[in-house]
PDB file of N, CA, C and O in Angstrom:
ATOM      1  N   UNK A1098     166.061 -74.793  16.104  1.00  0.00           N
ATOM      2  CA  UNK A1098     165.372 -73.544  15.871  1.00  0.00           C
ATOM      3  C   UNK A1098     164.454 -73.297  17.046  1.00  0.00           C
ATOM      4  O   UNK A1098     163.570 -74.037  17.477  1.00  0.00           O
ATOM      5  N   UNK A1099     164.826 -72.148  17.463  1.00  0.00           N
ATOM      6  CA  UNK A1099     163.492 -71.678  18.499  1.00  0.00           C
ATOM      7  C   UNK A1099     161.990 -71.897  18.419  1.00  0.00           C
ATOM      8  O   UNK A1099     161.646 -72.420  17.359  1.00  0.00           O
ATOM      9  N   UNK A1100     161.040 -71.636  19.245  1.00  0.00           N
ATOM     10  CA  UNK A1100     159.651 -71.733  18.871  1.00  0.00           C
ATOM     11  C   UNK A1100     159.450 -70.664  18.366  1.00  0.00           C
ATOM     12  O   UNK A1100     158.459 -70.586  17.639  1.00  0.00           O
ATOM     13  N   UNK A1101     160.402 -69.314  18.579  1.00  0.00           N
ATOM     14  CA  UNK A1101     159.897 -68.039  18.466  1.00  0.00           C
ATOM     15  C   UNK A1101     159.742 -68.270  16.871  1.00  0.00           C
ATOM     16  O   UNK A1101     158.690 -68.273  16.232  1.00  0.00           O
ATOM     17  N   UNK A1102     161.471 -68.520  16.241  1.00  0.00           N
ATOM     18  CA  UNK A1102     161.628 -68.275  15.164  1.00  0.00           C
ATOM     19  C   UNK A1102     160.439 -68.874  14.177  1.00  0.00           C
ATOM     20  O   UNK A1102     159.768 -68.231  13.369  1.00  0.00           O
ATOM     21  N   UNK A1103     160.384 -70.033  14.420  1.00  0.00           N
ATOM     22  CA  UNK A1103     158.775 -71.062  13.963  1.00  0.00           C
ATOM     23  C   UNK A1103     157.816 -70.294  13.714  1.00  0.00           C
ATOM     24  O   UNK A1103     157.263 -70.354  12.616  1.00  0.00           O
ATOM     25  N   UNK A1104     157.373 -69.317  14.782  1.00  0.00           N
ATOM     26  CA  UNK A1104     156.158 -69.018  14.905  1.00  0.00           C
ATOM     27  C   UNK A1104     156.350 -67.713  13.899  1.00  0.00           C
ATOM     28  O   UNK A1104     155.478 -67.384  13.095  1.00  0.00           O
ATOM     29  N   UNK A1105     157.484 -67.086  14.037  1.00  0.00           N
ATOM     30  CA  UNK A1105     157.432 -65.814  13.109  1.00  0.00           C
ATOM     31  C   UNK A1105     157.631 -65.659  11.699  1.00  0.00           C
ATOM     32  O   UNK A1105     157.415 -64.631  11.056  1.00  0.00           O
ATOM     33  N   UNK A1106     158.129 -66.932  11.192  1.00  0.00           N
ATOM     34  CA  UNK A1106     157.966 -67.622   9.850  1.00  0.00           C
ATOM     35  C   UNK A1106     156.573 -68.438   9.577  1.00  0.00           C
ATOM     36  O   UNK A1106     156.077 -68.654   8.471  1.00  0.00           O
ATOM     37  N   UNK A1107     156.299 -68.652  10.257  1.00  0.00           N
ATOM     38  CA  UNK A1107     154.363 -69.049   9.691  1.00  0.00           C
ATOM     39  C   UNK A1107     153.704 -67.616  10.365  1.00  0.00           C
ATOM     40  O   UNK A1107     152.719 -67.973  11.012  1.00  0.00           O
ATOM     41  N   UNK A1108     153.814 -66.652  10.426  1.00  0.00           N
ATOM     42  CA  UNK A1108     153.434 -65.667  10.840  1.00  0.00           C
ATOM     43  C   UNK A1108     153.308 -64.835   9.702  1.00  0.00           C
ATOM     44  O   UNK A1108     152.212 -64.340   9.441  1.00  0.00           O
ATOM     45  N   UNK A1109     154.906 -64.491   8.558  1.00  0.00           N
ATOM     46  CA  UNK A1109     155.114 -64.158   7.776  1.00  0.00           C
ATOM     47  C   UNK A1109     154.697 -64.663   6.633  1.00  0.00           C
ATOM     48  O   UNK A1109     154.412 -63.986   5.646  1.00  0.00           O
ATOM     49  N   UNK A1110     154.614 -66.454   6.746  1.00  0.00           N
ATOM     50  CA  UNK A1110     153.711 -66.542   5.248  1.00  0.00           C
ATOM     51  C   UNK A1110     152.360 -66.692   5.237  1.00  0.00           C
ATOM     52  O   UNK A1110     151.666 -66.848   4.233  1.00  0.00           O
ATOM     53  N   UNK A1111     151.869 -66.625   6.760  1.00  0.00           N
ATOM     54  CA  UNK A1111     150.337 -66.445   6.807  1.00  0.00           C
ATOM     55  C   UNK A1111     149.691 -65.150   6.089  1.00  0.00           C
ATOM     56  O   UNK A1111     148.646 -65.011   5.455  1.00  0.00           O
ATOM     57  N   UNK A1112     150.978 -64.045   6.524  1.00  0.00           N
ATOM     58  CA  UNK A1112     150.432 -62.483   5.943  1.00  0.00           C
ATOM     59  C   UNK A1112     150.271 -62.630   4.514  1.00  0.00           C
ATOM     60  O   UNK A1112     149.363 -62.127   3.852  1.00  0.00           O
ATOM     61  N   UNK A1113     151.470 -63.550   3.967  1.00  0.00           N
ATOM     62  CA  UNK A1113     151.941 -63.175   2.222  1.00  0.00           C
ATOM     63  C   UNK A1113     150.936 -64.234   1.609  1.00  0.00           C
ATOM     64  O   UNK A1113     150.837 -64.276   0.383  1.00  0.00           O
ATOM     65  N   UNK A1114     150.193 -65.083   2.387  1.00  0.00           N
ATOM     66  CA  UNK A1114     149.017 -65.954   2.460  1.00  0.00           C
ATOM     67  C   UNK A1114     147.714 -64.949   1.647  1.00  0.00           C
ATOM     68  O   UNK A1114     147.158 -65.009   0.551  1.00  0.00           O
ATOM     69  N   UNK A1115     147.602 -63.979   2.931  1.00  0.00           N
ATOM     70  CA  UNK A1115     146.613 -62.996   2.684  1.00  0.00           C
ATOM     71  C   UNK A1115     146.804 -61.897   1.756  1.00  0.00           C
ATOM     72  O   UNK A1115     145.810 -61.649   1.075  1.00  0.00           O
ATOM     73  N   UNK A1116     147.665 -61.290   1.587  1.00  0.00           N
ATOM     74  CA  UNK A1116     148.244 -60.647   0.467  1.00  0.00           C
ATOM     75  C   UNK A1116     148.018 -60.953  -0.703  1.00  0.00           C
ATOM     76  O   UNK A1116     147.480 -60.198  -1.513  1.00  0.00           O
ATOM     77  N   UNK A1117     148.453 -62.253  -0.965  1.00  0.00           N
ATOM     78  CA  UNK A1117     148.170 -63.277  -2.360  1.00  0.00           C
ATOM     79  C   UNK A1117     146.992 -63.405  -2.667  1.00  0.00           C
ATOM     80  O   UNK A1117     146.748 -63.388  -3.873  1.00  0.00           O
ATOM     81  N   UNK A1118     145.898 -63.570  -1.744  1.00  0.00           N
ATOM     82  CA  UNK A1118     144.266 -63.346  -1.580  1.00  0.00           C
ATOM     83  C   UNK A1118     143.980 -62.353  -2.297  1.00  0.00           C
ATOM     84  O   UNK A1118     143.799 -62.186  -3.503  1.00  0.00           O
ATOM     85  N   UNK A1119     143.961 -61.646  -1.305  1.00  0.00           N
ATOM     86  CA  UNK A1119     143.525 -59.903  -1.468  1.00  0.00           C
ATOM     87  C   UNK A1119     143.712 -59.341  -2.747  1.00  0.00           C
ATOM     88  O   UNK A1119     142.862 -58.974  -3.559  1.00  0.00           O
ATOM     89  N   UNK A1120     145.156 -59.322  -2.825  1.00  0.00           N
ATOM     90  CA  UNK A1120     145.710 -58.993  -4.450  1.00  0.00           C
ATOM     91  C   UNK A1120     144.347 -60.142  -5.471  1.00  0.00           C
ATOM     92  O   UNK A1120     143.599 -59.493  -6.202  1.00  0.00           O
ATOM     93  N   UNK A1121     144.218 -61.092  -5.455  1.00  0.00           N
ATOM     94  CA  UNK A1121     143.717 -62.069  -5.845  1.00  0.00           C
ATOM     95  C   UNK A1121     142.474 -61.323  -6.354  1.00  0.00           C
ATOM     96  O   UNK A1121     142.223 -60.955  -7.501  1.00  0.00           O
ATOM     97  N   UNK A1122     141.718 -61.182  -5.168  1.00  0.00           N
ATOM     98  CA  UNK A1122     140.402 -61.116  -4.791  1.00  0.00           C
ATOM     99  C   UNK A1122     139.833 -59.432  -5.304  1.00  0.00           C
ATOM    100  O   UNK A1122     138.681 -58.999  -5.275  1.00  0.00           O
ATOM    101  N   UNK A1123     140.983 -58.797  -5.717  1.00  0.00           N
ATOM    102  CA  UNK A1123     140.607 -57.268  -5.968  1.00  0.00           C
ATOM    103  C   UNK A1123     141.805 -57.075  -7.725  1.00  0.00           C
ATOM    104  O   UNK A1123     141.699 -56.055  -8.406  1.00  0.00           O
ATOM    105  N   UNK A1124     142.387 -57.749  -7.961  1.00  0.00           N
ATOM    106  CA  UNK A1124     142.772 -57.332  -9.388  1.00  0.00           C
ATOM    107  C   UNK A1124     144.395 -57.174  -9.228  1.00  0.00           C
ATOM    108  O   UNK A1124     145.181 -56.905 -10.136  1.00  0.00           O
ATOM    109  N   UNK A1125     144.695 -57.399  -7.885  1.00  0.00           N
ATOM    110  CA  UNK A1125     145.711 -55.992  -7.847  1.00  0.00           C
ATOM    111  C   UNK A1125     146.722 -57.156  -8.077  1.00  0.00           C
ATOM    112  O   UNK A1125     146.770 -58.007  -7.188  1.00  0.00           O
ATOM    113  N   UNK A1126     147.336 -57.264  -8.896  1.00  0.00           N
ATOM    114  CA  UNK A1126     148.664 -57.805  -9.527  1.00  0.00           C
ATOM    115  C   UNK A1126     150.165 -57.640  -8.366  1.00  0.00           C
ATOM    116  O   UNK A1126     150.860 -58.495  -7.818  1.00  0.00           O
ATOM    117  N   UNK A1127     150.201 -56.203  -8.356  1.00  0.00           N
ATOM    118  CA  UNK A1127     151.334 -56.207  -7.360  1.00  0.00           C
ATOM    119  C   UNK A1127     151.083 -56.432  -6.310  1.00  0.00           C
ATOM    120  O   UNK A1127     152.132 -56.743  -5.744  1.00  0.00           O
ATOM    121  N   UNK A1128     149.966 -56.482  -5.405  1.00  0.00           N
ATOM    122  CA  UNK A1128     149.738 -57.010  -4.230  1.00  0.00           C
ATOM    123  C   UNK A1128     149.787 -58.258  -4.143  1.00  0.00           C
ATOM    124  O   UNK A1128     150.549 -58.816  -3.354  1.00  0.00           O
ATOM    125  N   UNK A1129     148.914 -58.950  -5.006  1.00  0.00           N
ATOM    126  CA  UNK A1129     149.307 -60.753  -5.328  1.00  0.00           C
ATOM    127  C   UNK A1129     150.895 -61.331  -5.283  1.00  0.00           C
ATOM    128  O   UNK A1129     151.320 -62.227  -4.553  1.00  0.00           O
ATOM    129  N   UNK A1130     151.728 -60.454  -6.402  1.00  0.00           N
ATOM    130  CA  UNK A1130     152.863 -60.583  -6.141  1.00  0.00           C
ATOM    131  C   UNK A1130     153.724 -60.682  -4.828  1.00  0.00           C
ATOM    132  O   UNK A1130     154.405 -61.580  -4.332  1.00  0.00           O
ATOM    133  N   UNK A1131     153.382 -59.258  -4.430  1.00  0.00           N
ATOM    134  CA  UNK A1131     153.878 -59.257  -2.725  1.00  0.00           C
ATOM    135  C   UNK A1131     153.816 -60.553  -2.265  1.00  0.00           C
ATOM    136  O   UNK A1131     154.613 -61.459  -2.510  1.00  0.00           O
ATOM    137  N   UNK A1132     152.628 -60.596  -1.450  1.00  0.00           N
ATOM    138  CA  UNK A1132     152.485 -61.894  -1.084  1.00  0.00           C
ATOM    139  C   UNK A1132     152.968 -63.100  -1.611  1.00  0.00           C
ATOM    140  O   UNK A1132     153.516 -63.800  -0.760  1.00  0.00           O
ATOM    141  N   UNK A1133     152.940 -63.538  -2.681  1.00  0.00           N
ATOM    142  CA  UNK A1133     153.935 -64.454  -3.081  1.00  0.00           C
ATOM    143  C   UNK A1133     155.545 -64.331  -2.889  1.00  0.00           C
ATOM    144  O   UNK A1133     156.244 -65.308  -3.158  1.00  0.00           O
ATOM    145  N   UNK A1134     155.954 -63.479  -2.559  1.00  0.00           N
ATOM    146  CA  UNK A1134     157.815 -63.056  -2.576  1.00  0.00           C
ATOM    147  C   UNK A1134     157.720 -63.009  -0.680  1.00  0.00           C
ATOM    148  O   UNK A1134     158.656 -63.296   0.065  1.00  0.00           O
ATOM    149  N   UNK A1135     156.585 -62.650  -0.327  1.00  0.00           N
ATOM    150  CA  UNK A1135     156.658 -63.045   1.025  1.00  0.00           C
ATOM    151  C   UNK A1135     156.620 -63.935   1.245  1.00  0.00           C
ATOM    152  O   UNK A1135     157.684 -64.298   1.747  1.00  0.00           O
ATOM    153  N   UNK A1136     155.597 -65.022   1.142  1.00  0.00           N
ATOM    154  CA  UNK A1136     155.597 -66.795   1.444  1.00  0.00           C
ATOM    155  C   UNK A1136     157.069 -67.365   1.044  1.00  0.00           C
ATOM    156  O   UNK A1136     157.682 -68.077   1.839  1.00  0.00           O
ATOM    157  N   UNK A1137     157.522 -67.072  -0.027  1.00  0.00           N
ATOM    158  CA  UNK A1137     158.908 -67.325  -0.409  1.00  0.00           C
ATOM    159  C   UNK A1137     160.077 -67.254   0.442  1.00  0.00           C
ATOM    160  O   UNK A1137     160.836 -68.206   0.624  1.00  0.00           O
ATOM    161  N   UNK A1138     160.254 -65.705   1.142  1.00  0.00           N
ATOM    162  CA  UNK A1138     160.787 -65.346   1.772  1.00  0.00           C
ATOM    163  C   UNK A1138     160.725 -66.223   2.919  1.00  0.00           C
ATOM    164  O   UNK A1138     161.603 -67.027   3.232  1.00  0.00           O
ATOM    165  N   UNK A1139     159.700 -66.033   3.493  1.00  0.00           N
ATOM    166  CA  UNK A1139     159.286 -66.996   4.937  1.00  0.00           C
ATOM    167  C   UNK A1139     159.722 -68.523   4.790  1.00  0.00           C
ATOM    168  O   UNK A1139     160.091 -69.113   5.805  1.00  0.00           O
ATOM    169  N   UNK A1140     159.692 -69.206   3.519  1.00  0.00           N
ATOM    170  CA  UNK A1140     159.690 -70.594   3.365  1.00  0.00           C
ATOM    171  C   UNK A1140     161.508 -70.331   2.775  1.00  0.00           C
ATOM    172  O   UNK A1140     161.930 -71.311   2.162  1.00  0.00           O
ATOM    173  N   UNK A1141     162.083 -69.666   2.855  1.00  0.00           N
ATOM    174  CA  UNK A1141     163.786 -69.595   2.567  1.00  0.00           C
ATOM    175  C   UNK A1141     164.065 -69.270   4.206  1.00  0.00           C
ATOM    176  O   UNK A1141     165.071 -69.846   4.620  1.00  0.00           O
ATOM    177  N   UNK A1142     163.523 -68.643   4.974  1.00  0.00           N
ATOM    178  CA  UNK A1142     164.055 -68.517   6.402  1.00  0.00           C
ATOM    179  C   UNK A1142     164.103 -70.044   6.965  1.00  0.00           C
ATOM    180  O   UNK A1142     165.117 -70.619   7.360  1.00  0.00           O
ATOM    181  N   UNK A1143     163.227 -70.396   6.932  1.00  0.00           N
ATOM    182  CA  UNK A1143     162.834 -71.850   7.257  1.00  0.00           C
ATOM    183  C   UNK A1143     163.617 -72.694   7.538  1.00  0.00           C
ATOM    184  O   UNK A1143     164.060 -73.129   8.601  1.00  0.00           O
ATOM    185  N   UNK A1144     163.855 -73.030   5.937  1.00  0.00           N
ATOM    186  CA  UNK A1144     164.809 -73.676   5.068  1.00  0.00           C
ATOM    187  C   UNK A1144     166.336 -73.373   5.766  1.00  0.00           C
ATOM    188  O   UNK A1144     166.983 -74.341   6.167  1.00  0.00           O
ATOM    189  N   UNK A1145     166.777 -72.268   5.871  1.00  0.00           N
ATOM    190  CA  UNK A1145     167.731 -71.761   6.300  1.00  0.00           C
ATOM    191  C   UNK A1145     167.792 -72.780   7.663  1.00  0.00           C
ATOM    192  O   UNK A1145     168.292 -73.905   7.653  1.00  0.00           O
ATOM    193  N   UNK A1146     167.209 -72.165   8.756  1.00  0.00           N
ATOM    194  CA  UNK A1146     167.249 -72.089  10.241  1.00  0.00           C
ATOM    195  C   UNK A1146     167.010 -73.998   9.995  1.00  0.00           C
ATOM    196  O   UNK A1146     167.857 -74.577  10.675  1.00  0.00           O
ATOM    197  N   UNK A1147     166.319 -74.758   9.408  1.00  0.00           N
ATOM    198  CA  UNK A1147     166.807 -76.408   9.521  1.00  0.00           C
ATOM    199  C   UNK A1147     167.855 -76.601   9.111  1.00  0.00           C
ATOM    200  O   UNK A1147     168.402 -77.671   9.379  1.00  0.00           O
ATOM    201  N   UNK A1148     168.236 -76.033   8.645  1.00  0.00           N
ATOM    202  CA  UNK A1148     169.813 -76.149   8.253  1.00  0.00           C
ATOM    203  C   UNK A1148     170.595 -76.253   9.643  1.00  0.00           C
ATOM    204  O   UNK A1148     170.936 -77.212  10.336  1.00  0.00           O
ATOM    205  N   UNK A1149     170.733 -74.905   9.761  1.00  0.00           N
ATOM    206  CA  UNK A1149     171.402 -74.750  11.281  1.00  0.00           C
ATOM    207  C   UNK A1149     171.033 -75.737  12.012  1.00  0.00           C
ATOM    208  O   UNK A1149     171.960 -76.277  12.616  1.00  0.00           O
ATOM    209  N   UNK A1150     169.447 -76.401  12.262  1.00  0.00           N
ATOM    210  CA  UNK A1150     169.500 -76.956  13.327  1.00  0.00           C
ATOM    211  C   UNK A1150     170.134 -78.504  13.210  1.00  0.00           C
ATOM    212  O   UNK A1150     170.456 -79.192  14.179  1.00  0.00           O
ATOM    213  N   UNK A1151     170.247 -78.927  11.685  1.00  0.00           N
ATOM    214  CA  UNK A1151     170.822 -80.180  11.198  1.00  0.00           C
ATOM    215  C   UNK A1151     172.554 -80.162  11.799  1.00  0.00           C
ATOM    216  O   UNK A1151     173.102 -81.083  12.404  1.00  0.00           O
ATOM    217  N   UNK A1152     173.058 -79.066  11.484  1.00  0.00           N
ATOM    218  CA  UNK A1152     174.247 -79.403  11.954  1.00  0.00           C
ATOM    219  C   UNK A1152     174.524 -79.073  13.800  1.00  0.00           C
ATOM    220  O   UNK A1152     175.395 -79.534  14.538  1.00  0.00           O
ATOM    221  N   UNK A1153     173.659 -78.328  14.032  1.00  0.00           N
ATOM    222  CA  UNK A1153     174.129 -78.751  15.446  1.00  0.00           C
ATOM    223  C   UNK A1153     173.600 -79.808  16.108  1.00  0.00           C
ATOM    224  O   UNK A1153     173.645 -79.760  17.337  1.00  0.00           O
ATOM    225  N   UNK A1154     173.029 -80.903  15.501  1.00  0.00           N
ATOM    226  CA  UNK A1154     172.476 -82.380  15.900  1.00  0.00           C
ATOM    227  C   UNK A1154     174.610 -83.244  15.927  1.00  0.00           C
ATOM    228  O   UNK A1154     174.792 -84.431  16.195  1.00  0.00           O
TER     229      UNK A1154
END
């Protein structure tokens, strides 16, 4: 996996990090949510791309 890709997947669950906060921190249910389906998202790219890099070892 690239550094790019690395960096733009902790990039993405840093946001859904803050999202999850925010929503948190103000009531807001669907914003909390967001952020959680984002960290998710980001931590399934991840997941994915070690994959790839397992088999081209």
């Amino acid at each position: 996996m690239s550094g790019a890709d690395k960096m733009e997947n902790a990039a993405d669950k840093a946001v859904g990090k803050a999202k999850e906060a925010a929503g948190e921190a103000t009531g807001n249910e669907s914003l909390e949510a967001e952020g959680k389906a984002d960290q998710t998202k980001a931590n399934l790219k991840q997941a994915g791309e070690n994959i790839k890099d397992a088999f081209k070892k």
